[in-house]
XYZ file of N, CA and C in Angstrom:
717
model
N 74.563 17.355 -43.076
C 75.140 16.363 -42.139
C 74.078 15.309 -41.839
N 74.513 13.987 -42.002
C 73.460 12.708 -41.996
C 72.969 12.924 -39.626
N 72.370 12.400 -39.992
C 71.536 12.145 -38.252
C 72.259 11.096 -37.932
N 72.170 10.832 -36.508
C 72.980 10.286 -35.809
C 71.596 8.635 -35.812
N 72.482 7.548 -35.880
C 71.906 6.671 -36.158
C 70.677 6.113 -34.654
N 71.699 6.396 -33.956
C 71.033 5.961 -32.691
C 69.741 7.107 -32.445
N 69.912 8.326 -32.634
C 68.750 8.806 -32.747
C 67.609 8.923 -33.924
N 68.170 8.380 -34.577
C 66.613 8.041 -35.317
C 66.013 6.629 -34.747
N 67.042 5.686 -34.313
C 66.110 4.826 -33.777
C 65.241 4.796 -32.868
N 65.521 6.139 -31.961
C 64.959 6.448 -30.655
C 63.850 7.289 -31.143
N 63.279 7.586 -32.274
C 62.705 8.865 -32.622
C 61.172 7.674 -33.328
N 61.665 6.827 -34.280
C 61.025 5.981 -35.051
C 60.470 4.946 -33.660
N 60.870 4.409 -32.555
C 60.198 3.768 -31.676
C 59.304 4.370 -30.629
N 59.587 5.615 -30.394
C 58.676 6.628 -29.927
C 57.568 6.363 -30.821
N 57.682 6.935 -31.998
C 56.469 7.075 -32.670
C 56.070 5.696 -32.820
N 56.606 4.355 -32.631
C 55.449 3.290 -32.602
C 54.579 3.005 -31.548
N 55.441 3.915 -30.800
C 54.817 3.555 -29.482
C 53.153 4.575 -28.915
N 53.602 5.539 -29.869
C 52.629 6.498 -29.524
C 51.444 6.235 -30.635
N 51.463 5.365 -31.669
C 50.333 5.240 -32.902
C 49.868 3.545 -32.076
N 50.651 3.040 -31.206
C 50.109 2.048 -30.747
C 48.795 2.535 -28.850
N 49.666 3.491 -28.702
C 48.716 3.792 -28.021
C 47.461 4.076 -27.815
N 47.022 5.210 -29.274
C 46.264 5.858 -29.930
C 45.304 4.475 -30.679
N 45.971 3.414 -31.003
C 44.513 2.549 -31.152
C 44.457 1.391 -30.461
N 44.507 1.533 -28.861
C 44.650 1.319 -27.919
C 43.245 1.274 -27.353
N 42.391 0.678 -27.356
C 41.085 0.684 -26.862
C 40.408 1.403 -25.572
N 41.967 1.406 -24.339
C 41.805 1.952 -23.461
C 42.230 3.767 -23.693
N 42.806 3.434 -24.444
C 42.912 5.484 -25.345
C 41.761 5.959 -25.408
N 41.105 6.688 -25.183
C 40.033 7.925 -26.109
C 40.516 9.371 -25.543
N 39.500 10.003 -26.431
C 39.578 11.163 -25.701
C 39.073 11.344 -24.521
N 38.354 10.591 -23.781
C 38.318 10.605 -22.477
C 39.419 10.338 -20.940
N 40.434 9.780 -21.642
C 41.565 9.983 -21.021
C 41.423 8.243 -20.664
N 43.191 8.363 -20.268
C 43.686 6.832 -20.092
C 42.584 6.367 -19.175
N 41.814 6.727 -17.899
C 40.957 5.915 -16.901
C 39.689 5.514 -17.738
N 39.125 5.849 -18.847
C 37.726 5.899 -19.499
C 37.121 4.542 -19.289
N 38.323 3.896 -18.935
C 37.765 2.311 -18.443
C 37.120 1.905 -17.071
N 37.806 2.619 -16.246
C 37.101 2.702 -14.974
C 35.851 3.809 -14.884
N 35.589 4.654 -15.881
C 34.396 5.272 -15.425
C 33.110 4.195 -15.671
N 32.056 4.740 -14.236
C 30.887 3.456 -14.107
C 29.646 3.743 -15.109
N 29.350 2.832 -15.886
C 28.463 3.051 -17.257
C 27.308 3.140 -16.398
N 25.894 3.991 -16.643
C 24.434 4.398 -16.016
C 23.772 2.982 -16.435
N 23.258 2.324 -15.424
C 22.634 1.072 -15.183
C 20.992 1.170 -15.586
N 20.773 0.382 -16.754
C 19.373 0.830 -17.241
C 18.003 0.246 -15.936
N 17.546 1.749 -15.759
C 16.512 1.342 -15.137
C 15.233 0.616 -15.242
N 14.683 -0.128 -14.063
C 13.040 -0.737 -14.678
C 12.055 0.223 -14.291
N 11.226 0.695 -15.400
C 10.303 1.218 -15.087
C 8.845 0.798 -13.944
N 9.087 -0.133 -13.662
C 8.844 -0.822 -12.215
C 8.921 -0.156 -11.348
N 7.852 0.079 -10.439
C 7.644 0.711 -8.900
C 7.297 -0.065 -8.226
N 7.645 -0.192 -6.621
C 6.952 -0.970 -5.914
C 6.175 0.276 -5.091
N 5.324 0.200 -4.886
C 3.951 1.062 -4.169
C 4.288 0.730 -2.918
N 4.902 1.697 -2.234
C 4.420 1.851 -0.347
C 3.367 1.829 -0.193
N 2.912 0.738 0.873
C 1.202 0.635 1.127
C 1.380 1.636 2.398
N 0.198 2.335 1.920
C -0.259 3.347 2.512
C -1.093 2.839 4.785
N -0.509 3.808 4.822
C -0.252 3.405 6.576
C -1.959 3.705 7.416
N -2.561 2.805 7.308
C -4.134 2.745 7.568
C -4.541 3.962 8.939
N -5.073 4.465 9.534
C -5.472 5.015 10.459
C -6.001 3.734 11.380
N -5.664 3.470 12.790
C -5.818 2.529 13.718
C -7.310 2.745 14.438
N -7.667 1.716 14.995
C -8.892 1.942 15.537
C -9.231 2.030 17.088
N -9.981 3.353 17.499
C -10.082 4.037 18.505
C -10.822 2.914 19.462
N -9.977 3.205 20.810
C -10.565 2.318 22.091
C -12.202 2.887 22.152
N -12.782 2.206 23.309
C -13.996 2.431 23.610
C -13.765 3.692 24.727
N -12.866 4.045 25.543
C -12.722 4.895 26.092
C -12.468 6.428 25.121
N -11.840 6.482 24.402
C -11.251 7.557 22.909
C -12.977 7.792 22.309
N -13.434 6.670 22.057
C -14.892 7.090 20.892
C -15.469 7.790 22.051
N -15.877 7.353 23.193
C -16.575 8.355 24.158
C -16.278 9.818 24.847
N -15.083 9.835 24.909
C -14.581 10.832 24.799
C -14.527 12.057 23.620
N -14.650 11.822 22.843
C -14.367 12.113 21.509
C -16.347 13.057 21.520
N -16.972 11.968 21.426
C -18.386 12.033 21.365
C -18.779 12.527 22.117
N -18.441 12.377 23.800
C -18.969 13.524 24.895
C -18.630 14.778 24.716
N -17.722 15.358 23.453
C -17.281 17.006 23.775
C -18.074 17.183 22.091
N -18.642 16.369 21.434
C -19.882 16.638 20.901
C -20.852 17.430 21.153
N -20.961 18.443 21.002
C -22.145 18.739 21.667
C -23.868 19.324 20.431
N -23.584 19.746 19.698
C -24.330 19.849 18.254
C -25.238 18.276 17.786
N -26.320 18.533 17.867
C -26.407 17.862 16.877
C -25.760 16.934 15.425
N -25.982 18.146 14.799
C -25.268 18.193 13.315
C -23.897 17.337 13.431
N -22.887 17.399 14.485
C -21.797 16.988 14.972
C -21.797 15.588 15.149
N -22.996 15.589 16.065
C -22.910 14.422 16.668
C -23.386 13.305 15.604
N -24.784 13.765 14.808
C -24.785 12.891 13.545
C -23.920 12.184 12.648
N -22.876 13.399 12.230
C -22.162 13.048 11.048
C -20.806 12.388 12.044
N -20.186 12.290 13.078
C -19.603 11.122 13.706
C -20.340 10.242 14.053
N -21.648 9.949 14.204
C -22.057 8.364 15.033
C -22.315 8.039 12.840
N -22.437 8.316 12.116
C -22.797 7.651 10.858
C -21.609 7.079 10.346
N -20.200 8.064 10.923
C -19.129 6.715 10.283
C -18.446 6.069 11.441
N -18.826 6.179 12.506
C -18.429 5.508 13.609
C -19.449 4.208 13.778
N -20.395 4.576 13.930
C -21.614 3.513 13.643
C -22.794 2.722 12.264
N -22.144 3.463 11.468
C -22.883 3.067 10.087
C -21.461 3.145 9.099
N -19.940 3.502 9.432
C -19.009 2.804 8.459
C -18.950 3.956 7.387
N -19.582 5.072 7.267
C -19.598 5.975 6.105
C -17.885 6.498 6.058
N -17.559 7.444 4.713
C -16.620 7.843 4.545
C -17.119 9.260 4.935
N -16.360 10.169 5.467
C -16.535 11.504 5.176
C -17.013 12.337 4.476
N -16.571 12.118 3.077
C -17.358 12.377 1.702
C -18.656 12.097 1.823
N -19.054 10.686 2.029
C -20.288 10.103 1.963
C -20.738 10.671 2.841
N -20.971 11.117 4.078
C -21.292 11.640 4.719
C -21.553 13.375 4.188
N -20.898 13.657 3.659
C -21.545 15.142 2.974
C -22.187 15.573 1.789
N -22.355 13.963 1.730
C -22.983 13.813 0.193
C -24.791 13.424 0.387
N -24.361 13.098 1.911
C -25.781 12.700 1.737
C -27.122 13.815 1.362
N -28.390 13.400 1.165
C -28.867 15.039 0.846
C -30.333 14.180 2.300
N -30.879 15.385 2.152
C -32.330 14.890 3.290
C -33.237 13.588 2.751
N -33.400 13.734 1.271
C -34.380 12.572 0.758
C -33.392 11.360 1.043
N -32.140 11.313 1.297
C -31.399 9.628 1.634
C -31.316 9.084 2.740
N -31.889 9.853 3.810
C -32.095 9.829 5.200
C -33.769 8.981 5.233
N -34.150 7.588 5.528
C -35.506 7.282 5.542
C -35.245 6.793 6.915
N -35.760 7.709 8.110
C -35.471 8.369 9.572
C -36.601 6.763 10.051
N -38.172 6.736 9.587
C -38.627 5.815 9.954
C -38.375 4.335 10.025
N -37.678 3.718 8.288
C -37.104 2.676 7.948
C -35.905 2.171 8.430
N -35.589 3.973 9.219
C -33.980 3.557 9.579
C -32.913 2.724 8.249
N -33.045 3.673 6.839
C -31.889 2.872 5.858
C -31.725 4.030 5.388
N -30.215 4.185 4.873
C -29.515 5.253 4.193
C -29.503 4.990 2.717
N -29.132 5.635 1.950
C -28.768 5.730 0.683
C -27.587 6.145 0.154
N -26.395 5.470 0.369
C -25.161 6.570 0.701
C -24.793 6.313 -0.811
N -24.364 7.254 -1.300
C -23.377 7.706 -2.780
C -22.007 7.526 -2.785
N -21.599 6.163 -3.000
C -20.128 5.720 -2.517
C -18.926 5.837 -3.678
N -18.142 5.779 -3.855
C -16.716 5.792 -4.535
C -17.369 5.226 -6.124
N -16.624 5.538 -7.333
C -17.058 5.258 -8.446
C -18.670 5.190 -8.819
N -19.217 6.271 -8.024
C -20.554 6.460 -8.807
C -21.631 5.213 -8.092
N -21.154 4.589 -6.601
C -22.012 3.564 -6.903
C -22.849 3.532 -5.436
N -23.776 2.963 -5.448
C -24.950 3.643 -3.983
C -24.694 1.800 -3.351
N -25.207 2.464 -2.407
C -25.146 1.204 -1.440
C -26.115 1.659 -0.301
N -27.061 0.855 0.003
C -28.277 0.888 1.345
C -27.549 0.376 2.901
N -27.371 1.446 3.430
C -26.769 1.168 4.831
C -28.176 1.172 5.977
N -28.071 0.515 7.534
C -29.154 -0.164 7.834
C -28.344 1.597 9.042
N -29.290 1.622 9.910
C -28.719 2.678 10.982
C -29.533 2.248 12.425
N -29.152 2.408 13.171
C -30.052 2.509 14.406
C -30.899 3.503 15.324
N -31.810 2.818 16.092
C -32.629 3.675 16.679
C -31.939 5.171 17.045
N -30.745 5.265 17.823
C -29.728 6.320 18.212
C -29.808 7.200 17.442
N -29.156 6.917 16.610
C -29.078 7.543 14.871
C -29.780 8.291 14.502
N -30.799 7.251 14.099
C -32.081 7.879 13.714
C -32.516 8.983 14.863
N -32.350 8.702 16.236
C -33.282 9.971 17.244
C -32.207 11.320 17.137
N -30.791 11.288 17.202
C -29.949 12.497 16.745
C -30.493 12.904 14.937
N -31.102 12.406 14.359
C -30.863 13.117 12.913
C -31.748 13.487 12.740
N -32.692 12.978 13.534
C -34.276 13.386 13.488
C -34.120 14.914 14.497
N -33.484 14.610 15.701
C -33.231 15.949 16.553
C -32.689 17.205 15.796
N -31.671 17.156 14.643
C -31.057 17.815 14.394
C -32.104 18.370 12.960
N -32.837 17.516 12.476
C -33.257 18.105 11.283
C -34.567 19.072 12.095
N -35.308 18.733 13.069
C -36.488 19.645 13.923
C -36.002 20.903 14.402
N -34.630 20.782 14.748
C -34.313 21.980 15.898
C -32.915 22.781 15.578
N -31.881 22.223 14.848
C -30.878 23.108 14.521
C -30.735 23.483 12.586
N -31.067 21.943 11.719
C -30.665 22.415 10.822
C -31.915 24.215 10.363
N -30.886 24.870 9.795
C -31.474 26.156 9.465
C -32.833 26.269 7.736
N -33.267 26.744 8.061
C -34.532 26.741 6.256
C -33.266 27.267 5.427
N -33.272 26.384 4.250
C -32.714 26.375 3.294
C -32.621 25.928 2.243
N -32.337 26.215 0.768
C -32.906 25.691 -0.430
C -32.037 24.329 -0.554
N -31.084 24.359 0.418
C -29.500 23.184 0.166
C -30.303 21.717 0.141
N -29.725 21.048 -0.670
C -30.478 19.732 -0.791
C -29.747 18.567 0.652
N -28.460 19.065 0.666
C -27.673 18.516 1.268
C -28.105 18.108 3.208
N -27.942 17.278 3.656
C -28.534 16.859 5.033
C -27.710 17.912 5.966
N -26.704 18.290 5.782
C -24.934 18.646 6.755
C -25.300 20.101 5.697
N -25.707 20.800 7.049
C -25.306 22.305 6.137
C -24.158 23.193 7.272
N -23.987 24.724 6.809
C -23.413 25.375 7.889
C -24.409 25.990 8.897
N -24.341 25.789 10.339
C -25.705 25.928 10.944
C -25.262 27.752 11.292
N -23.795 28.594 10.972
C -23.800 29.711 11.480
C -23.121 30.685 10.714
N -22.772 31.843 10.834
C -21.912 32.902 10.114
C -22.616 33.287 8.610
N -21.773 33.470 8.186
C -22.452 34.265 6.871
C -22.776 32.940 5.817
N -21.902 31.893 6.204
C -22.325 30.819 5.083
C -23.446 29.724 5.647
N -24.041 30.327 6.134
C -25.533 29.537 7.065
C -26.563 29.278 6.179
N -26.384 27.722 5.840
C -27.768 27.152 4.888
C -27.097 26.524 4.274
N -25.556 27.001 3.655
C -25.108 26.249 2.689
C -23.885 24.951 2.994
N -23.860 23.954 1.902
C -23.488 22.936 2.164
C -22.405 22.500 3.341
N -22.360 21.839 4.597
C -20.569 21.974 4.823
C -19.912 21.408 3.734
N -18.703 22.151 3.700
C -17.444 21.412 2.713
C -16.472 20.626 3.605
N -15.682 20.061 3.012
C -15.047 18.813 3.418
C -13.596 19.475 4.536
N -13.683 20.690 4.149
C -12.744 21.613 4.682
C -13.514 21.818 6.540
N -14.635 22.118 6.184
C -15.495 22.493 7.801
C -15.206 21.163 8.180
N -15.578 20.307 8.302
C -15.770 18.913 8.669
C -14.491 18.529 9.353
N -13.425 18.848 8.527
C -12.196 18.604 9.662
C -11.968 19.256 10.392
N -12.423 21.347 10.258
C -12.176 22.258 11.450
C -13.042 21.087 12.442
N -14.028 20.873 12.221
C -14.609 20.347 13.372
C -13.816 19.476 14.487
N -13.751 18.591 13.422
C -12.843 17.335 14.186
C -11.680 17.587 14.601
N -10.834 18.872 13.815
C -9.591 18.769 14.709
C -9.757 19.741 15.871
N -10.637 20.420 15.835
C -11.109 21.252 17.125
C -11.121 20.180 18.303
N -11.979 19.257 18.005
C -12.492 18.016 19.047
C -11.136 17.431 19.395
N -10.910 17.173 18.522
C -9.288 15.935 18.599
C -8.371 17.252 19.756
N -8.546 18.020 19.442
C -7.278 19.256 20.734
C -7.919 19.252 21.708
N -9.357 19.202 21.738
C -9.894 19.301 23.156
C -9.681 18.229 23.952
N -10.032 17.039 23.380
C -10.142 15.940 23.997
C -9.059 15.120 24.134
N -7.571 15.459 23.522
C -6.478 15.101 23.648
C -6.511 13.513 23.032
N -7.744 12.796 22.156
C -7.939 11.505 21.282
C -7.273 12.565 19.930
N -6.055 12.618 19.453
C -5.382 12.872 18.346
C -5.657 11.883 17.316
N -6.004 10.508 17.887
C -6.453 9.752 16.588
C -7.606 9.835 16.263
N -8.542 10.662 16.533
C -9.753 10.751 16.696
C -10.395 11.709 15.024
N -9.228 11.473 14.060
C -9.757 11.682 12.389
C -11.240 11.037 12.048
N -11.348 11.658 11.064
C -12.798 11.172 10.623
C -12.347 9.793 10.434
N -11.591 9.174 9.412
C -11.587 7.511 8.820
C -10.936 7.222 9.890
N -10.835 7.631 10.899
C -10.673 6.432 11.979
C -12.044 6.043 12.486
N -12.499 6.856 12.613
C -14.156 5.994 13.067
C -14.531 5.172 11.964
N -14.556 5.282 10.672
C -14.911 4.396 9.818
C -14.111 2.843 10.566
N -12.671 3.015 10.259
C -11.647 2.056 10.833
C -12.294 1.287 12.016
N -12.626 1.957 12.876
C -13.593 1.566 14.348
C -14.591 0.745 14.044
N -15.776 1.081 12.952
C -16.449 0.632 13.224
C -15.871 -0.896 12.593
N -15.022 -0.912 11.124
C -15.369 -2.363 10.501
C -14.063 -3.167 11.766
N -13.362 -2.670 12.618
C -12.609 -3.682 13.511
C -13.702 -3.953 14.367
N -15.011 -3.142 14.859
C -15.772 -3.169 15.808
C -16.674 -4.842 15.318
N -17.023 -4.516 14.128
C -18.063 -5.386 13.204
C -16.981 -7.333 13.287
N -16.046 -7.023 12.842
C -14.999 -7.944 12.717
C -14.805 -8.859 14.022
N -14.762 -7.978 15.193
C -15.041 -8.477 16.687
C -16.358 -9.176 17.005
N -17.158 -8.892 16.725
C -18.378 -9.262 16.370
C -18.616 -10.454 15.548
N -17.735 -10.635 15.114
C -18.225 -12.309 14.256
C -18.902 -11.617 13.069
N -18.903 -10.375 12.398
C -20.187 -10.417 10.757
C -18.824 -10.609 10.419
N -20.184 -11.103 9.589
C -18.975 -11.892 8.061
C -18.220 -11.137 6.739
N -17.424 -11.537 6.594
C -16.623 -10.627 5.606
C -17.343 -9.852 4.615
N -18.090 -10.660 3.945
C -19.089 -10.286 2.375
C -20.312 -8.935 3.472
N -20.870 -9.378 4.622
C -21.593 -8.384 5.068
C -20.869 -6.974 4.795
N -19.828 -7.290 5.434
C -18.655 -5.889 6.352
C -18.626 -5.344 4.868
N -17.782 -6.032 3.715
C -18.100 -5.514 2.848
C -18.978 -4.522 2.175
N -19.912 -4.636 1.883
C -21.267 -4.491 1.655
C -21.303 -3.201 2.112
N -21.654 -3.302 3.446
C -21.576 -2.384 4.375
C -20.643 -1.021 4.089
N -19.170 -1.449 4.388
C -17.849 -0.157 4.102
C -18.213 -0.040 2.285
N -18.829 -0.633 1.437
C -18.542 -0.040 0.249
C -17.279 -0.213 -0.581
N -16.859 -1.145 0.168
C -15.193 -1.373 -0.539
C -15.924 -2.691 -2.009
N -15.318 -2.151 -3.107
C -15.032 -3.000 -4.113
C -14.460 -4.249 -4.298
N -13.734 -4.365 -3.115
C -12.633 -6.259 -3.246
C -13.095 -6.173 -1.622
N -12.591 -7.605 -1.415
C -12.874 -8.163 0.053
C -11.307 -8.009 0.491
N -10.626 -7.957 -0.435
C -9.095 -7.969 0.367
C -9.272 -6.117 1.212
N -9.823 -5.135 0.177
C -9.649 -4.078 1.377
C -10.183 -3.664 2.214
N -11.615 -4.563 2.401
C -12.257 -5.131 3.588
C -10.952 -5.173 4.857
N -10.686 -6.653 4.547
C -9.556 -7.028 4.956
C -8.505 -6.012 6.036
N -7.965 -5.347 4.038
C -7.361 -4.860 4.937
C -7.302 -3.475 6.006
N -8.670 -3.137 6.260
C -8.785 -1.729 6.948
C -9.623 -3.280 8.597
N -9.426 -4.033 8.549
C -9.629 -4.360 10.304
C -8.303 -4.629 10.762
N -8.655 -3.809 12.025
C -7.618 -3.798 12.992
C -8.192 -4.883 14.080
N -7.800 -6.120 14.190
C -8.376 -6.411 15.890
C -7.365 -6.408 16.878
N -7.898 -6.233 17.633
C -6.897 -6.498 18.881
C -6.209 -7.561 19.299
N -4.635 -7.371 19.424
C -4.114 -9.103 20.019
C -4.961 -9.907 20.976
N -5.731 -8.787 21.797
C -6.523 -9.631 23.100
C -7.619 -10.633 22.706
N -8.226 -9.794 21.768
C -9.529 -10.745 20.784
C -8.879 -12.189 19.897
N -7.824 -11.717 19.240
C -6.847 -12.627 18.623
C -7.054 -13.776 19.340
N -6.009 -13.487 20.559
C -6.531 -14.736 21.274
C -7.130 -15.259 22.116
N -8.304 -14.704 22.364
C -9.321 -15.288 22.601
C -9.956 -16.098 21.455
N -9.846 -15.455 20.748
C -10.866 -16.390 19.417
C -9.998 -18.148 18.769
N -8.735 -17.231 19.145
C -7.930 -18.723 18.992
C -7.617 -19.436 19.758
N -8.302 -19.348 21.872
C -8.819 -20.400 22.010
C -9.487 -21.453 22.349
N -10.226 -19.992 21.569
C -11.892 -20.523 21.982
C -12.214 -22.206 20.456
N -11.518 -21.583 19.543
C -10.929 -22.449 18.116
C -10.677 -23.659 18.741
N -9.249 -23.084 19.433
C -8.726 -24.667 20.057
C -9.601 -25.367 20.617
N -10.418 -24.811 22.011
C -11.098 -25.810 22.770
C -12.070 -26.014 21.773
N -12.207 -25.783 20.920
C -13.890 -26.325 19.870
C -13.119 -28.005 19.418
N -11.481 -27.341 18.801
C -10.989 -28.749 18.136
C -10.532 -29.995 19.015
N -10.679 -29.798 20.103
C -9.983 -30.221 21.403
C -11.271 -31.223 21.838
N -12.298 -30.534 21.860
C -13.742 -31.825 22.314
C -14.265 -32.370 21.078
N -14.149 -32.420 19.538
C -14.372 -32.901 18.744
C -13.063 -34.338 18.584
């Protein structure tokens, strides 16, 4: 028996309809939406660097505080050298006894990338390091200036680990929480900066490699700010 005419026509337009679908661009095997899925956006290997959030610099009330619950020698040295001579922490435990010239009052500090730099110190200084090398540091073969003055590791070097028990001991007592080692560094170059020395000195001095991170480790105070700007003004004001 022949097929019914009308259904083959219905049978033959189906199937055009379905071989038209199939090369249909929006067809795959991913299904009719494959058009709306969102293609992965090529990334740039590009970073932008968060600048790192400086440690602020301690009032004159905080450094004294800080320094009155000092009571060691040894203590009191290795804070007035980066509070008052700008050292890093490191540098400060790096120093050994021969870089200490107590009479000349000049350091020899061993700074970042291998490189030395002559720091100037003051009378103060010099009378705590001189106190501490006569009467607390202990006989020992350690080359190092900063030893442990007690317990079973007595003679040998402090590590960078003691150095902060210290300070964060101090920082709880004295309730100065900003009172980290590189904040006294911080102290001193905003201290220096207040002071009128000049950039290339300050430099010099902190051991920094560029003048921009000179720069950027002073903090001054809005109050100094403006004062200095206008003290500026009245200079441009009678000229």
């Amino acid at each position: 028996m022949s097929s019914c005419p009308c259904a083959t026509l219905i049978a033959s337009h189906r199937s055009r309809r379905a071989a038209h679908r199939r090369g249909s661009p929006l067809v795959s095997a991913r299904g009719l939406l494959a058009h709306t899925k969102r293609r992965p956006t090529p990334r740039s290997r590009l970073r932008l660097r968060t600048p790192r959030r400086l440690p602020r610099a301690l009032s004159a009330a905080e450094c004294s505080a800080l320094l009155a619950s000092l009571h060691s020698k040894r203590d009191l040295a290795m804070a007035g050298l980066m509070l008052y001579c700008g050292l890093r922490s490191c540098e400060v435990l790096s120093l050994t006894v021969a870089d200490v010239d107590i009479g000349a009052r000049w350091l020899t500090v061993h700074g970042k990338g291998a490189k030395d730099r002559r720091v100037p110190f003051d009378a103060d200084i010099a009378a705590v390091i001189n106190a501490y090398l006569m009467t607390e540091r202990p006989e020992t073969a350690a080359a190092e200036l900063f030893v442990v003055a007690k317990g079973p590791h007595r003679g040998q070097p402090l590590t960078p680990a003691g150095l902060r028990t210290v300070f964060r001991y101090h920082r709880d007592l004295t309730g100065v929480m900003a009172g980290a080692p590189h904040a006294l560094r911080h102290t001193f170059g905003t201290a220096l900066a207040e002071a009128g020395v000049d950039l290339a000195v300050m430099q010099a001095l902190l051991g920094h490699a560029h003048v921009e991170t000179t720069a950027r480790c002073i903090h001054l105070a809005p109050v100094h700010v403006k004062a200095e700007y206008d003290a500026a003004r009245s200079r441009a004001r009678t000229h």
